[in-house]
Coordinates of C-alpha atoms and ligand atoms in Angstrom, one line a residue:
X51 CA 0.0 0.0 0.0
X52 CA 0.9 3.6 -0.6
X53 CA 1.5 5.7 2.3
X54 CA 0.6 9.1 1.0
X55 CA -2.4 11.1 0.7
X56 CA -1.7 12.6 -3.0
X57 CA -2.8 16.3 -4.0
X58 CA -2.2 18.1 -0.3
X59 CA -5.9 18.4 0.8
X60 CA -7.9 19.4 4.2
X61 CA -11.8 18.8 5.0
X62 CA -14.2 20.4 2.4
X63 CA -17.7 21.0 3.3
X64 CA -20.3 18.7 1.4
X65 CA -22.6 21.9 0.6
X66 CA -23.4 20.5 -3.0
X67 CA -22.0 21.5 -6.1
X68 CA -20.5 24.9 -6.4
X69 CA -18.8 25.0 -2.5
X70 CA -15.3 26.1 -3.3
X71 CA -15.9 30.0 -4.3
X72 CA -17.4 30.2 -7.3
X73 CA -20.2 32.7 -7.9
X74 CA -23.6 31.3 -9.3
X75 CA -26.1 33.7 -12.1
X76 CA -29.1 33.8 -12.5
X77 CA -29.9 31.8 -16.0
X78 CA -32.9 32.5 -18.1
X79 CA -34.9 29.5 -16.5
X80 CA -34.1 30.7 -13.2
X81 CA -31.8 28.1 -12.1
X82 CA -28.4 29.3 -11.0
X83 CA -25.7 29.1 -12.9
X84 CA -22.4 28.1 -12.2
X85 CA -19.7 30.5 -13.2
X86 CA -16.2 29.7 -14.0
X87 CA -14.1 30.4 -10.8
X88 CA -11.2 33.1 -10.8
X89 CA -8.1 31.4 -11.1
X90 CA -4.3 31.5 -13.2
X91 CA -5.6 29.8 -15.5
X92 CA -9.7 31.1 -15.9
X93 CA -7.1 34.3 -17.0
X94 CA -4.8 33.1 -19.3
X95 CA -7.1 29.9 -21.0
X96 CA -7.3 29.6 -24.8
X97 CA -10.8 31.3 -25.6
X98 CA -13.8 29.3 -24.3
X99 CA -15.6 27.3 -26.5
X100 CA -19.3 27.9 -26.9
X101 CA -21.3 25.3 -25.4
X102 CA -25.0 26.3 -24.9
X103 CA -27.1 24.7 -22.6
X104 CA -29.6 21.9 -23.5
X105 CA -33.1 23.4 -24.4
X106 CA -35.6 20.8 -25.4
X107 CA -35.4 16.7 -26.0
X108 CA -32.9 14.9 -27.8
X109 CA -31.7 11.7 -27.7
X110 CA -28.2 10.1 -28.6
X111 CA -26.2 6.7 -28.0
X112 CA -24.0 7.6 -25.1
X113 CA -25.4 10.3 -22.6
X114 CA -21.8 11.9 -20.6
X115 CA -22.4 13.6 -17.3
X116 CA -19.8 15.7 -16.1
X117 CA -17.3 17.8 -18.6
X118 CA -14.1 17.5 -17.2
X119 CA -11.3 15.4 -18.5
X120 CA -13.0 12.4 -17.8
X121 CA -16.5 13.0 -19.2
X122 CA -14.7 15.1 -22.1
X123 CA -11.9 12.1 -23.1
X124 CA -14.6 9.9 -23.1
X125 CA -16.7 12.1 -25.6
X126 CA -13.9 13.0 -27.9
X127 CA -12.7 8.9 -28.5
X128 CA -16.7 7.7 -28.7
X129 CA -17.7 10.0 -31.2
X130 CA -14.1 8.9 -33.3
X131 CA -15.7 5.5 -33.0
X132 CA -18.9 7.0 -34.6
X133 CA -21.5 7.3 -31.7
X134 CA -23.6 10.0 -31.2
X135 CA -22.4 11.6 -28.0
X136 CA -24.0 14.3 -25.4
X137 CA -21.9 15.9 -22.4
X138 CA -24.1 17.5 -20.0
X139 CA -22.0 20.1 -17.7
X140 CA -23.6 22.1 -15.0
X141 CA -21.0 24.7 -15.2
X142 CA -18.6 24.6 -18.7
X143 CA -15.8 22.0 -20.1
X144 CA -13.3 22.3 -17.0
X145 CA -15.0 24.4 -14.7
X146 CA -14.7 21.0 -12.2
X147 CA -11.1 19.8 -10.9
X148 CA -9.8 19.7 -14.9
X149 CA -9.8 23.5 -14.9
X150 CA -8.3 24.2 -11.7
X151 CA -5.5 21.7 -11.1
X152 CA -1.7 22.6 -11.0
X153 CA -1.7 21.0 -14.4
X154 CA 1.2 18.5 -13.8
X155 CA 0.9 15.7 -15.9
X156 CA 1.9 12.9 -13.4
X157 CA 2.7 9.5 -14.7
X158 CA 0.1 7.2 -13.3
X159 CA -1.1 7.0 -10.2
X160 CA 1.8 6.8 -7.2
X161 CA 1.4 3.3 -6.8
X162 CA 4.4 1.1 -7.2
X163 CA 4.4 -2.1 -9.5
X164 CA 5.1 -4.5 -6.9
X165 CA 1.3 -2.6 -5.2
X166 CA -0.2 -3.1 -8.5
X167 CA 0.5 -6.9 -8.6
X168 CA -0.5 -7.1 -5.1
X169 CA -3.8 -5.7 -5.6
X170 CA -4.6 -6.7 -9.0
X171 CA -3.0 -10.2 -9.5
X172 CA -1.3 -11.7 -11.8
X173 CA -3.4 -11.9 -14.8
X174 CA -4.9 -8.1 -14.7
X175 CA -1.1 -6.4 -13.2
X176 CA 0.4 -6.5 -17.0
X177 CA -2.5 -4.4 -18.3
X178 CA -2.9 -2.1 -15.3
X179 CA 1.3 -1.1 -15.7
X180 CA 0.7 -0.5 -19.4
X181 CA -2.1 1.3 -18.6
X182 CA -0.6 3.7 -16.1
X183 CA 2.9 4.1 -18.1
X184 CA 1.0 5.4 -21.4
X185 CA -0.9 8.1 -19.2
X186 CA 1.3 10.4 -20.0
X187 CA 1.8 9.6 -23.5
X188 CA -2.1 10.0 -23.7
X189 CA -2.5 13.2 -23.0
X190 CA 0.4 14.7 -25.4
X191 CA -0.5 12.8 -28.0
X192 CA -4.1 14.1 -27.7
X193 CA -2.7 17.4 -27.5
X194 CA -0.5 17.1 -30.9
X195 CA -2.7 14.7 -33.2
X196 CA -5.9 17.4 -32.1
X197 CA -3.7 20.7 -32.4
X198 CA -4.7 21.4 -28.9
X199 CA -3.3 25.1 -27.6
X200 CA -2.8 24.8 -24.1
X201 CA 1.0 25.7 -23.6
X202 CA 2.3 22.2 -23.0
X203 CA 6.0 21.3 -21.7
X204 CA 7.6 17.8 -21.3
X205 CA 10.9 18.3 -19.3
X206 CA 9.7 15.3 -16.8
X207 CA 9.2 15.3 -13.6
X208 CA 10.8 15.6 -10.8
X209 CA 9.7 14.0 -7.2
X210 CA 11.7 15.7 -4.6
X211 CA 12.1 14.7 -1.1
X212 CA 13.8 14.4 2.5
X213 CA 14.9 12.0 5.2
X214 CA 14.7 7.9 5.0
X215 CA 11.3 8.3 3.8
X216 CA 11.9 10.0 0.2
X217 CA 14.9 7.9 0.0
X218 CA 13.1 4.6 0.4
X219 CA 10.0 5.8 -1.7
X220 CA 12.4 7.2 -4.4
X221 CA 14.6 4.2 -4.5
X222 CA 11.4 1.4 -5.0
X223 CA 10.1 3.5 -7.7
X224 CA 13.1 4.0 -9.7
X225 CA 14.0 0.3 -9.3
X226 CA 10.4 -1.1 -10.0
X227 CA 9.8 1.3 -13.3
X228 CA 13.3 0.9 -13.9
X229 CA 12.1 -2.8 -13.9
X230 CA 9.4 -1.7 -16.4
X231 CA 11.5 -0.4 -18.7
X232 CA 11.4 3.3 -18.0
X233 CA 14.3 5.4 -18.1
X234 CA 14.0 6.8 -14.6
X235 CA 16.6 8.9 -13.2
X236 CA 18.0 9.5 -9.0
X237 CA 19.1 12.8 -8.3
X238 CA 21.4 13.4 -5.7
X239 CA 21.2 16.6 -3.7
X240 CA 23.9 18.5 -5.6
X241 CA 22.5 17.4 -9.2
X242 CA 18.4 17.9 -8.2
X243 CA 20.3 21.8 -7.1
X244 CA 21.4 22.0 -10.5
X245 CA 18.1 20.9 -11.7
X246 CA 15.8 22.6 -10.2
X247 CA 17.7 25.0 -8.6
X248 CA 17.0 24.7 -4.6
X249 CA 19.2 22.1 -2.4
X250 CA 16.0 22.4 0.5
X251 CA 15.5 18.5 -0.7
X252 CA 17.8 15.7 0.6
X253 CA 17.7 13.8 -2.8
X254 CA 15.4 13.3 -5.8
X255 CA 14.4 11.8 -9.4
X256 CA 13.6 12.6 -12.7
X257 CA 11.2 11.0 -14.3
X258 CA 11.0 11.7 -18.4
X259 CA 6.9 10.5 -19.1
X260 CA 5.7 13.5 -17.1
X261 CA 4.9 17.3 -18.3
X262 CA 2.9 20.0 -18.0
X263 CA -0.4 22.0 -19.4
X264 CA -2.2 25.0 -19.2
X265 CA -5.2 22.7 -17.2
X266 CA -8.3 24.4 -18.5
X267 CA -6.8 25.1 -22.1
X268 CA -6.5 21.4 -22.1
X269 CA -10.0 20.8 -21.4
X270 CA -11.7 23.4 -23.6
X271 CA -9.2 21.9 -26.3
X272 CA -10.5 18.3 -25.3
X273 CA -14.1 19.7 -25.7
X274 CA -13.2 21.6 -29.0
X275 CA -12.1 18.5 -30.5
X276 CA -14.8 16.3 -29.3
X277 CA -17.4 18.7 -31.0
X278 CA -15.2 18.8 -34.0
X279 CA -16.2 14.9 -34.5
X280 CA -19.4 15.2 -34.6
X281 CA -20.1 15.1 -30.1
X282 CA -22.7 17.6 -28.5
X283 CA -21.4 19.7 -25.5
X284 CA -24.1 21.5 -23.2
X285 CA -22.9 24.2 -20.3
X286 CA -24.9 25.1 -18.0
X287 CA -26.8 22.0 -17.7
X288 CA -27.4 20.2 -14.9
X289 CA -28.5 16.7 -14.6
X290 CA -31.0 16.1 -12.0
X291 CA -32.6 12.7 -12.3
X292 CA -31.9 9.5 -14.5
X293 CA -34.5 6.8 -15.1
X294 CA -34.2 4.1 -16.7
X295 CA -36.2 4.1 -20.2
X296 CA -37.0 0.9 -22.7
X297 CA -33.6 -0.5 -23.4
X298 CA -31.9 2.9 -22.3
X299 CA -31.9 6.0 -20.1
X300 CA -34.3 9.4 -19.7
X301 CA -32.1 12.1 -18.2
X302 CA -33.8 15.0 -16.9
X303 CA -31.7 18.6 -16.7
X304 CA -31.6 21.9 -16.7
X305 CA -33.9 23.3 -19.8
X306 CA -34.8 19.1 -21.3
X307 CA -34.4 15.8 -21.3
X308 CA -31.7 13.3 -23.3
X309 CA -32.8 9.9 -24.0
X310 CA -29.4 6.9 -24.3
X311 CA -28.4 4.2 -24.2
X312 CA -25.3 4.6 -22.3
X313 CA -25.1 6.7 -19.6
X314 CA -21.6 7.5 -18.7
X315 CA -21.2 9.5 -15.3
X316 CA -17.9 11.8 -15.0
X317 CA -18.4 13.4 -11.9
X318 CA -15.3 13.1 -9.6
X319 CA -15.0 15.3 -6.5
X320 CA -18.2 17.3 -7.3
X321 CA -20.7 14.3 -7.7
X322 CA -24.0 15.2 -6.3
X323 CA -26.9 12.7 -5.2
X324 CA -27.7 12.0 -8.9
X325 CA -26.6 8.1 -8.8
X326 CA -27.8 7.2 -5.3
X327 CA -24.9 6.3 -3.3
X328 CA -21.9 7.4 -6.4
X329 CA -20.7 10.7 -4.2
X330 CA -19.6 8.8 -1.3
X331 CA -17.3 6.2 -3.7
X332 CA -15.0 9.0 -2.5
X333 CA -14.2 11.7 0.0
X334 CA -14.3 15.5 -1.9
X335 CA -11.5 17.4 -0.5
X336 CA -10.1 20.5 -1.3
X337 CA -7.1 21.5 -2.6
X338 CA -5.3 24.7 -2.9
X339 CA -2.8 26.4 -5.5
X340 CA -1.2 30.1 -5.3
X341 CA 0.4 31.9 -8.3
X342 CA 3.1 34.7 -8.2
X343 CA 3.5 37.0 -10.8
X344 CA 6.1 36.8 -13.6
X345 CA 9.6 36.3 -12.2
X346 CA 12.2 39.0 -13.0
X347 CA 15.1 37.5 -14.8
X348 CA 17.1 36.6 -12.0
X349 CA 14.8 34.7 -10.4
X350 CA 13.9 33.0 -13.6
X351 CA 17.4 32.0 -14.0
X352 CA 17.9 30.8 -10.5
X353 CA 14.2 29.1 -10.3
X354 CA 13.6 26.0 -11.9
X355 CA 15.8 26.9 -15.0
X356 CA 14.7 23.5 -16.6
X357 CA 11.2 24.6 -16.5
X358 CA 10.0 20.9 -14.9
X359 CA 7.3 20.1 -13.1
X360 CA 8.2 19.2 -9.1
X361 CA 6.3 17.1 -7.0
X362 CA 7.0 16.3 -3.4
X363 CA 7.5 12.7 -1.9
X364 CA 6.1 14.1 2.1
X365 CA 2.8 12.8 3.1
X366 CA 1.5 16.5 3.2
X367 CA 3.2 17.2 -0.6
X368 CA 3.2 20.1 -2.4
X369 CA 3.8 20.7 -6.2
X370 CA 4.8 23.0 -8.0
X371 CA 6.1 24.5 -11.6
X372 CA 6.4 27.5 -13.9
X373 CA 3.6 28.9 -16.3
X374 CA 4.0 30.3 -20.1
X375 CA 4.9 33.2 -18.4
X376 CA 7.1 32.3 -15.8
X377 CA 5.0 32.7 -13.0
X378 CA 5.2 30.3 -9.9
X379 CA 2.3 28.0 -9.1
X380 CA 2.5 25.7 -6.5
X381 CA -0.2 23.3 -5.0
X382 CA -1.0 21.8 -1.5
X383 CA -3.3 20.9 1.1
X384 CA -5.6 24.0 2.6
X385 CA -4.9 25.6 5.9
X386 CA -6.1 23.7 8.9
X387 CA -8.2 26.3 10.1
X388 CA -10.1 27.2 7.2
X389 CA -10.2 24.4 4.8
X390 CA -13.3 25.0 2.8
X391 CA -12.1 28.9 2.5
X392 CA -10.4 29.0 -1.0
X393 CA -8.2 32.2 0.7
X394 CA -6.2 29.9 3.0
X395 CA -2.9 29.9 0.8
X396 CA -0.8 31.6 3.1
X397 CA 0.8 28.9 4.1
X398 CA 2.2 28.0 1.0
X399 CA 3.2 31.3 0.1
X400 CA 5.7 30.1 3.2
X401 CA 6.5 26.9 2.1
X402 CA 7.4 28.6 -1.9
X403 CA 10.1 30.6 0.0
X404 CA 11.6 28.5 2.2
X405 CA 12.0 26.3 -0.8
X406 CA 13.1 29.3 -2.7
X407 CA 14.5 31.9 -1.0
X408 CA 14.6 34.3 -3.8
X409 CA 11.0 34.1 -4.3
X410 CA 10.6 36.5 -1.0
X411 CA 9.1 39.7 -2.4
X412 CA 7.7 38.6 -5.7
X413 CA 3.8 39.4 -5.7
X414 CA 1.4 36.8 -5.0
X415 CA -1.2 37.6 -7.6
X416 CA -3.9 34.1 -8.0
X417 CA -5.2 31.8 -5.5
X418 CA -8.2 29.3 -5.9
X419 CA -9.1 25.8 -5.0
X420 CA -10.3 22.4 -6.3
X421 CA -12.1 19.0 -4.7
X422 CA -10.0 16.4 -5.0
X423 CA -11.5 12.8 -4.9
X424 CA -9.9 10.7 -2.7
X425 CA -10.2 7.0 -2.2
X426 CA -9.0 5.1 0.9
X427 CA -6.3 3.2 -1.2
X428 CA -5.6 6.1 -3.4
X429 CA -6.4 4.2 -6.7
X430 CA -9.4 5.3 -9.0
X431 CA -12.2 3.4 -9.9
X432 CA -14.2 2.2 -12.6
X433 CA -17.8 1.2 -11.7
X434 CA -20.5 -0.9 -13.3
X435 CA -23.8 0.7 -11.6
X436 CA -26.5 -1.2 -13.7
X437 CA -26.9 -1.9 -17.3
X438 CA -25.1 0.2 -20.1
X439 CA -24.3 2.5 -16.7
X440 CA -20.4 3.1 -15.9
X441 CA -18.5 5.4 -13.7
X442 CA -14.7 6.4 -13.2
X443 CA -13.3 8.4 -10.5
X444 CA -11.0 9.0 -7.9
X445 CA -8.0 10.1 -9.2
X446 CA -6.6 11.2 -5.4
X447 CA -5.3 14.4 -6.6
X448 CA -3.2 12.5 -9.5
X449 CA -5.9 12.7 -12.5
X450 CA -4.7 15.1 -15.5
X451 CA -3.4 12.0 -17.4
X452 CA -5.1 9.0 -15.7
X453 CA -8.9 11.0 -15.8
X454 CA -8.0 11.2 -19.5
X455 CA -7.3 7.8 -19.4
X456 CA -10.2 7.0 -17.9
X457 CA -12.0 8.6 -20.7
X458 CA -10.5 5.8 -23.0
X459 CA -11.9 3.0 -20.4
X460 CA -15.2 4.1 -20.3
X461 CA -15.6 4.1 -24.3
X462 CA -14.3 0.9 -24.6
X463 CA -17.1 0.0 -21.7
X464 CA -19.4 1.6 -24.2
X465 CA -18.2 0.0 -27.5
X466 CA -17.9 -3.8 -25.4
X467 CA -14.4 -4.3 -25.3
X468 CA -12.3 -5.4 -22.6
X469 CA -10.9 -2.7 -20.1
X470 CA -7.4 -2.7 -18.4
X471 CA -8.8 -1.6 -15.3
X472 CA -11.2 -4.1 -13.1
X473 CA -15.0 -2.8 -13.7
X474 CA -16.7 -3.6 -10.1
X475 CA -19.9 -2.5 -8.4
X476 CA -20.6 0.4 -6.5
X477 CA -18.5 0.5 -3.3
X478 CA -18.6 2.8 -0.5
X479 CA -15.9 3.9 1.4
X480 CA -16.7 2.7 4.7
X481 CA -17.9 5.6 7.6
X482 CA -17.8 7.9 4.9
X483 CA -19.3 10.7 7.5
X484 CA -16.3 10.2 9.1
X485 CA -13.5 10.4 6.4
X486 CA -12.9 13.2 6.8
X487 CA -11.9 13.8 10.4
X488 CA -9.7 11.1 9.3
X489 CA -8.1 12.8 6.9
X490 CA -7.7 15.8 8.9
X491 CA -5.8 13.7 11.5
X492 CA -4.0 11.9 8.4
X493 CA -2.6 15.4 7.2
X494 CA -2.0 16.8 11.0
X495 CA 0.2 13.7 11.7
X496 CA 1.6 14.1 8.4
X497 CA 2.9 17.3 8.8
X498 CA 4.6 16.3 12.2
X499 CA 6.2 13.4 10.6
X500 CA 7.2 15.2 8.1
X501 CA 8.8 18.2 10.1
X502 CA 11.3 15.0 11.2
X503 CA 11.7 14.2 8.0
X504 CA 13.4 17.5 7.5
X505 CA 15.9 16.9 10.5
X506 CA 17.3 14.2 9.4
X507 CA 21.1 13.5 8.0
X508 CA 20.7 14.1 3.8
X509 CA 20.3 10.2 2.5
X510 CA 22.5 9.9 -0.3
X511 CA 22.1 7.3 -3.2
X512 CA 24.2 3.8 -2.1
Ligands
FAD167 C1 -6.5 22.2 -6.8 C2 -6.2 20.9 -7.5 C3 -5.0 20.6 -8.0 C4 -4.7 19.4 -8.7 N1 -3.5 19.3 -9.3 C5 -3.3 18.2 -10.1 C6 -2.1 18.1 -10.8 O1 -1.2 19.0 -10.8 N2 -1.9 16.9 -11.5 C7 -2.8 15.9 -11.6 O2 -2.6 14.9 -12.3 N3 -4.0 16.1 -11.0 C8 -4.3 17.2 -10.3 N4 -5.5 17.3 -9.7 C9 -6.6 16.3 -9.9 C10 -7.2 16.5 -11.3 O3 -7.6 17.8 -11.5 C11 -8.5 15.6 -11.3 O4 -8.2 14.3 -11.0 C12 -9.2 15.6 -12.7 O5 -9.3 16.9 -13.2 C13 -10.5 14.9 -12.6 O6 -11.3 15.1 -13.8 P1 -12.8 14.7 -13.9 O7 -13.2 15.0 -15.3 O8 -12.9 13.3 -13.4 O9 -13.5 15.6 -12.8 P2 -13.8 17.2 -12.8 O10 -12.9 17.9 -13.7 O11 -14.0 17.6 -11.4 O12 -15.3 17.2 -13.5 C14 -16.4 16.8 -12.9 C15 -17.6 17.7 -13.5 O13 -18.8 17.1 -13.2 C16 -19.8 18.2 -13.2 N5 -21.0 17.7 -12.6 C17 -21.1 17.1 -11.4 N6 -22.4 16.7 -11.2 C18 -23.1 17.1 -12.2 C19 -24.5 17.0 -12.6 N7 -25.4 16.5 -11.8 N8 -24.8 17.5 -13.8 C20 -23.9 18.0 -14.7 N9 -22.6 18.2 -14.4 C21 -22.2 17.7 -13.2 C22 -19.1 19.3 -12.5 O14 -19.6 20.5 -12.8 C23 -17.6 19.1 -13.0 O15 -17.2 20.0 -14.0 C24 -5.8 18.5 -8.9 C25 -7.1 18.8 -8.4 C26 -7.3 20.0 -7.7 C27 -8.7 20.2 -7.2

């Protein structure tokens, strides 16, 4: 089992869709509307793509709830296989986790391959591994064969970390992928310094498959290309009921009704009561990101000069990278006091600096914050919920390539074909009410052990 909680995250309260700051409109049928949050990347996105709500009925083959990576993955590779597709998104493509995440493209989920085999066995473990090393691949191939503009980078990416802990984390994943056949890389303190250019971390790696995007770029691009082959994309249009209907489905939603015969749900951290029982498949917590402005030249030079993107190997991580425009984003868990309270970035503002000391004075100019879906063995899951029904979720903070991955699942669920990952039934996590005080103890203890973590004698590769 993995010992980390992925994504940095704290408590979120479960006040529905639309709890992490964002402002709602009145729409034209009265019902609110969800408005894209202020963020980085809500400023600097490739134009929006125009998605007008459903009005009326309609019917297609494959009905897609949710427009996020998942939903919108799903919709671009069905309609290449020539079904008639409809995403129905209460707020636009992206507005969900897919338009607010730090945009590192991770490779696969942080699970090692010896966990994988554990968990899956023997016969599913070869197609799980393939599955989780092309994640990355996925999403920049999509983002070349589909022309999508959403200022991508592939320098790898770098875990970074401190004491016995990163060094025996560190050391099983190189070997094991290593194992695999990919070309990882450990860093020892003076070489991550040349790196990424801050010797606060004990010792590191560099691992080529990951990247990054501009997040919600990616998304609107994802959508863009899905209606280009021939799929339907409604904002603003919230499902509220599903029924089932001859051999299909009758969805009812803001301003009409779709008739399918697949439903596909895409929902992740914001999933509301529409599938009795789908939101607590995982705990919604929230995650926070701050942006600086653009760094000067010095700081530019002295700041990740190889533009990568970092993730941390603590139990409370944070992430960070550069934008187009050489600002610095970085990602973690909320404050402890205030976790649903998208303001509570101060602390990383901290963390930034003492990580990069020359980052004291720049101006902090974006802050927002995302639900992350967490699972209690931080793997996603792909769920049969009744016939021609399918979910995927829980991506634990890791999702920009494996939620686009997912997408791919879920069509071959659609088209009959075999999946890599295991479909199951609907499971709960168990005392779901009471998650997330564990998770708030999980991160508390997790920042203690990792404060020990940091006085520890530098590990050095043997
Ligand atoms: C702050 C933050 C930082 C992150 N950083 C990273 C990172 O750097 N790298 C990484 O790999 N992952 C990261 N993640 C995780 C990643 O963003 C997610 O795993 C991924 O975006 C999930 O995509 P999705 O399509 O499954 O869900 P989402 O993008 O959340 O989409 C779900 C959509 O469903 C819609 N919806 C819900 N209910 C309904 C309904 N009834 N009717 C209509 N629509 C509905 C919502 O409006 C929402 O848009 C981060 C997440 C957050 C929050």
């Amino acid at each position: 089992m993995t010992r980390r909680m992925l994504g940095g995250a704290v408590m979120v309260r479960r006040s529905g869709l639309g709890s992490s700051g964002q402002t709602r409109l009145p729409s034209a049928s009265g019902e609110s509307v969800m408005k894209l949050p202020e963020s980085l990347w809500a400023a600097s996105a490739a134009p929006a793509i125009d998605t007008p709500p459903l009005a009326g009925e309609t019917g297609a083959d494959v009905a897609i709830v949710g427009g996020g990576f998942t939903g919108l993955s799903a919709a671009l590779h069905l309609a290449e296989a020539g079904k008639r597709v409809i995403v129905l998104e209460a707020g636009e493509p992206g507005w969900g986790a897919s338009g607010r995440n730090g945009g590192q493209v991770n490779p696969g989920w942080r699970m090692l391959p010896s966990e994988v085999a554990a968990k899956y066995g023997g016969n599913r473990t070869p197609a799980v591994l393939a599955m989780l090393d092309q994640a990355s691949d996925l999403v920049f191939d999509l983002i070349g064969r589909h022309g999508i503009d959403c200022d991508h980078e592939r320098p790898g990416l770098v875990s970074a970390g401190l004491g016995r802990h990163a060094k025996a984390f560190l050391e099983a994943w190189s070997r094991e992928w290593g194992e695999q056949g990919v070309k990882v890389e450990r860093l020892e303190r003076a070489a991550l310094k040349d790196l990424i250019g801050t010797d606060y971390y004990h010792i590191g790696m560099h691992d080529p498959r990951g990247g990054h995007v501009q997040p919600l770029s990616f998304a609107r691009g994802l959508a863009r290309a899905a209606i280009a082959r021939g799929a339907i994309v409604h904002g603003g249009t919230r499902v509220h009921s599903v029924h089932a209907h001859g051999a299909g489905w009758r969805l009812a939603a803001t301003g009409g009704e779709v008739e399918a015969e697949h439903l596909l749900l895409c929902t992740n951290g914001y999933s509301d009561r529409l599938w009795p029982g789908l939101e607590r498949s995982v705990v919604p917590v929230t995650s926070f990101i701050a942006a600086s402005e653009p760094l000067d030249e010095a700081r530019r030079r002295a700041i990740l000069p190889g533009r990568h993107a970092v993730a941390e190997t603590r139990r409370t991580l944070h992430y960070f990278r550069l934008d187009r425009d050489d600002r610095f984003v970085m990602g973690g868990r909320g404050n402890f006091t205030n976790g649903a309270e998208p303001g509570s970035v101060g602390h990383l503002r901290k963390m930034a600096t003492a990580i990069f000391p020359a980052l004291d004075g720049v101006a902090w100019t974006h802050r927002w914050g995302g639900r992350v879906a967490v699972t209690p063995d931080h793997t996603p899951r792909l769920f049969r919920l009744a016939r021609n029904v399918h979910a995927g979720l829980g991506f634990n903070g890791r999702g920009v390539a494996m939620s686009t991955m997912f997408g791919t699942q879920l069509t071959r669920l659609v088209l009959g074909e075999e999946t890599d990952m295991p479909v199951e039934s609907l499971g709960l996590v168990p005392r779901h009410g009471l998650r997330q005080f564990g998770l708030t103890w999980y991160l508390v203890s997790g920042v203690m052990r990792d404060r020990l973590d940091l006085q520890e004698t530098p590990p050095t590769w043997t």
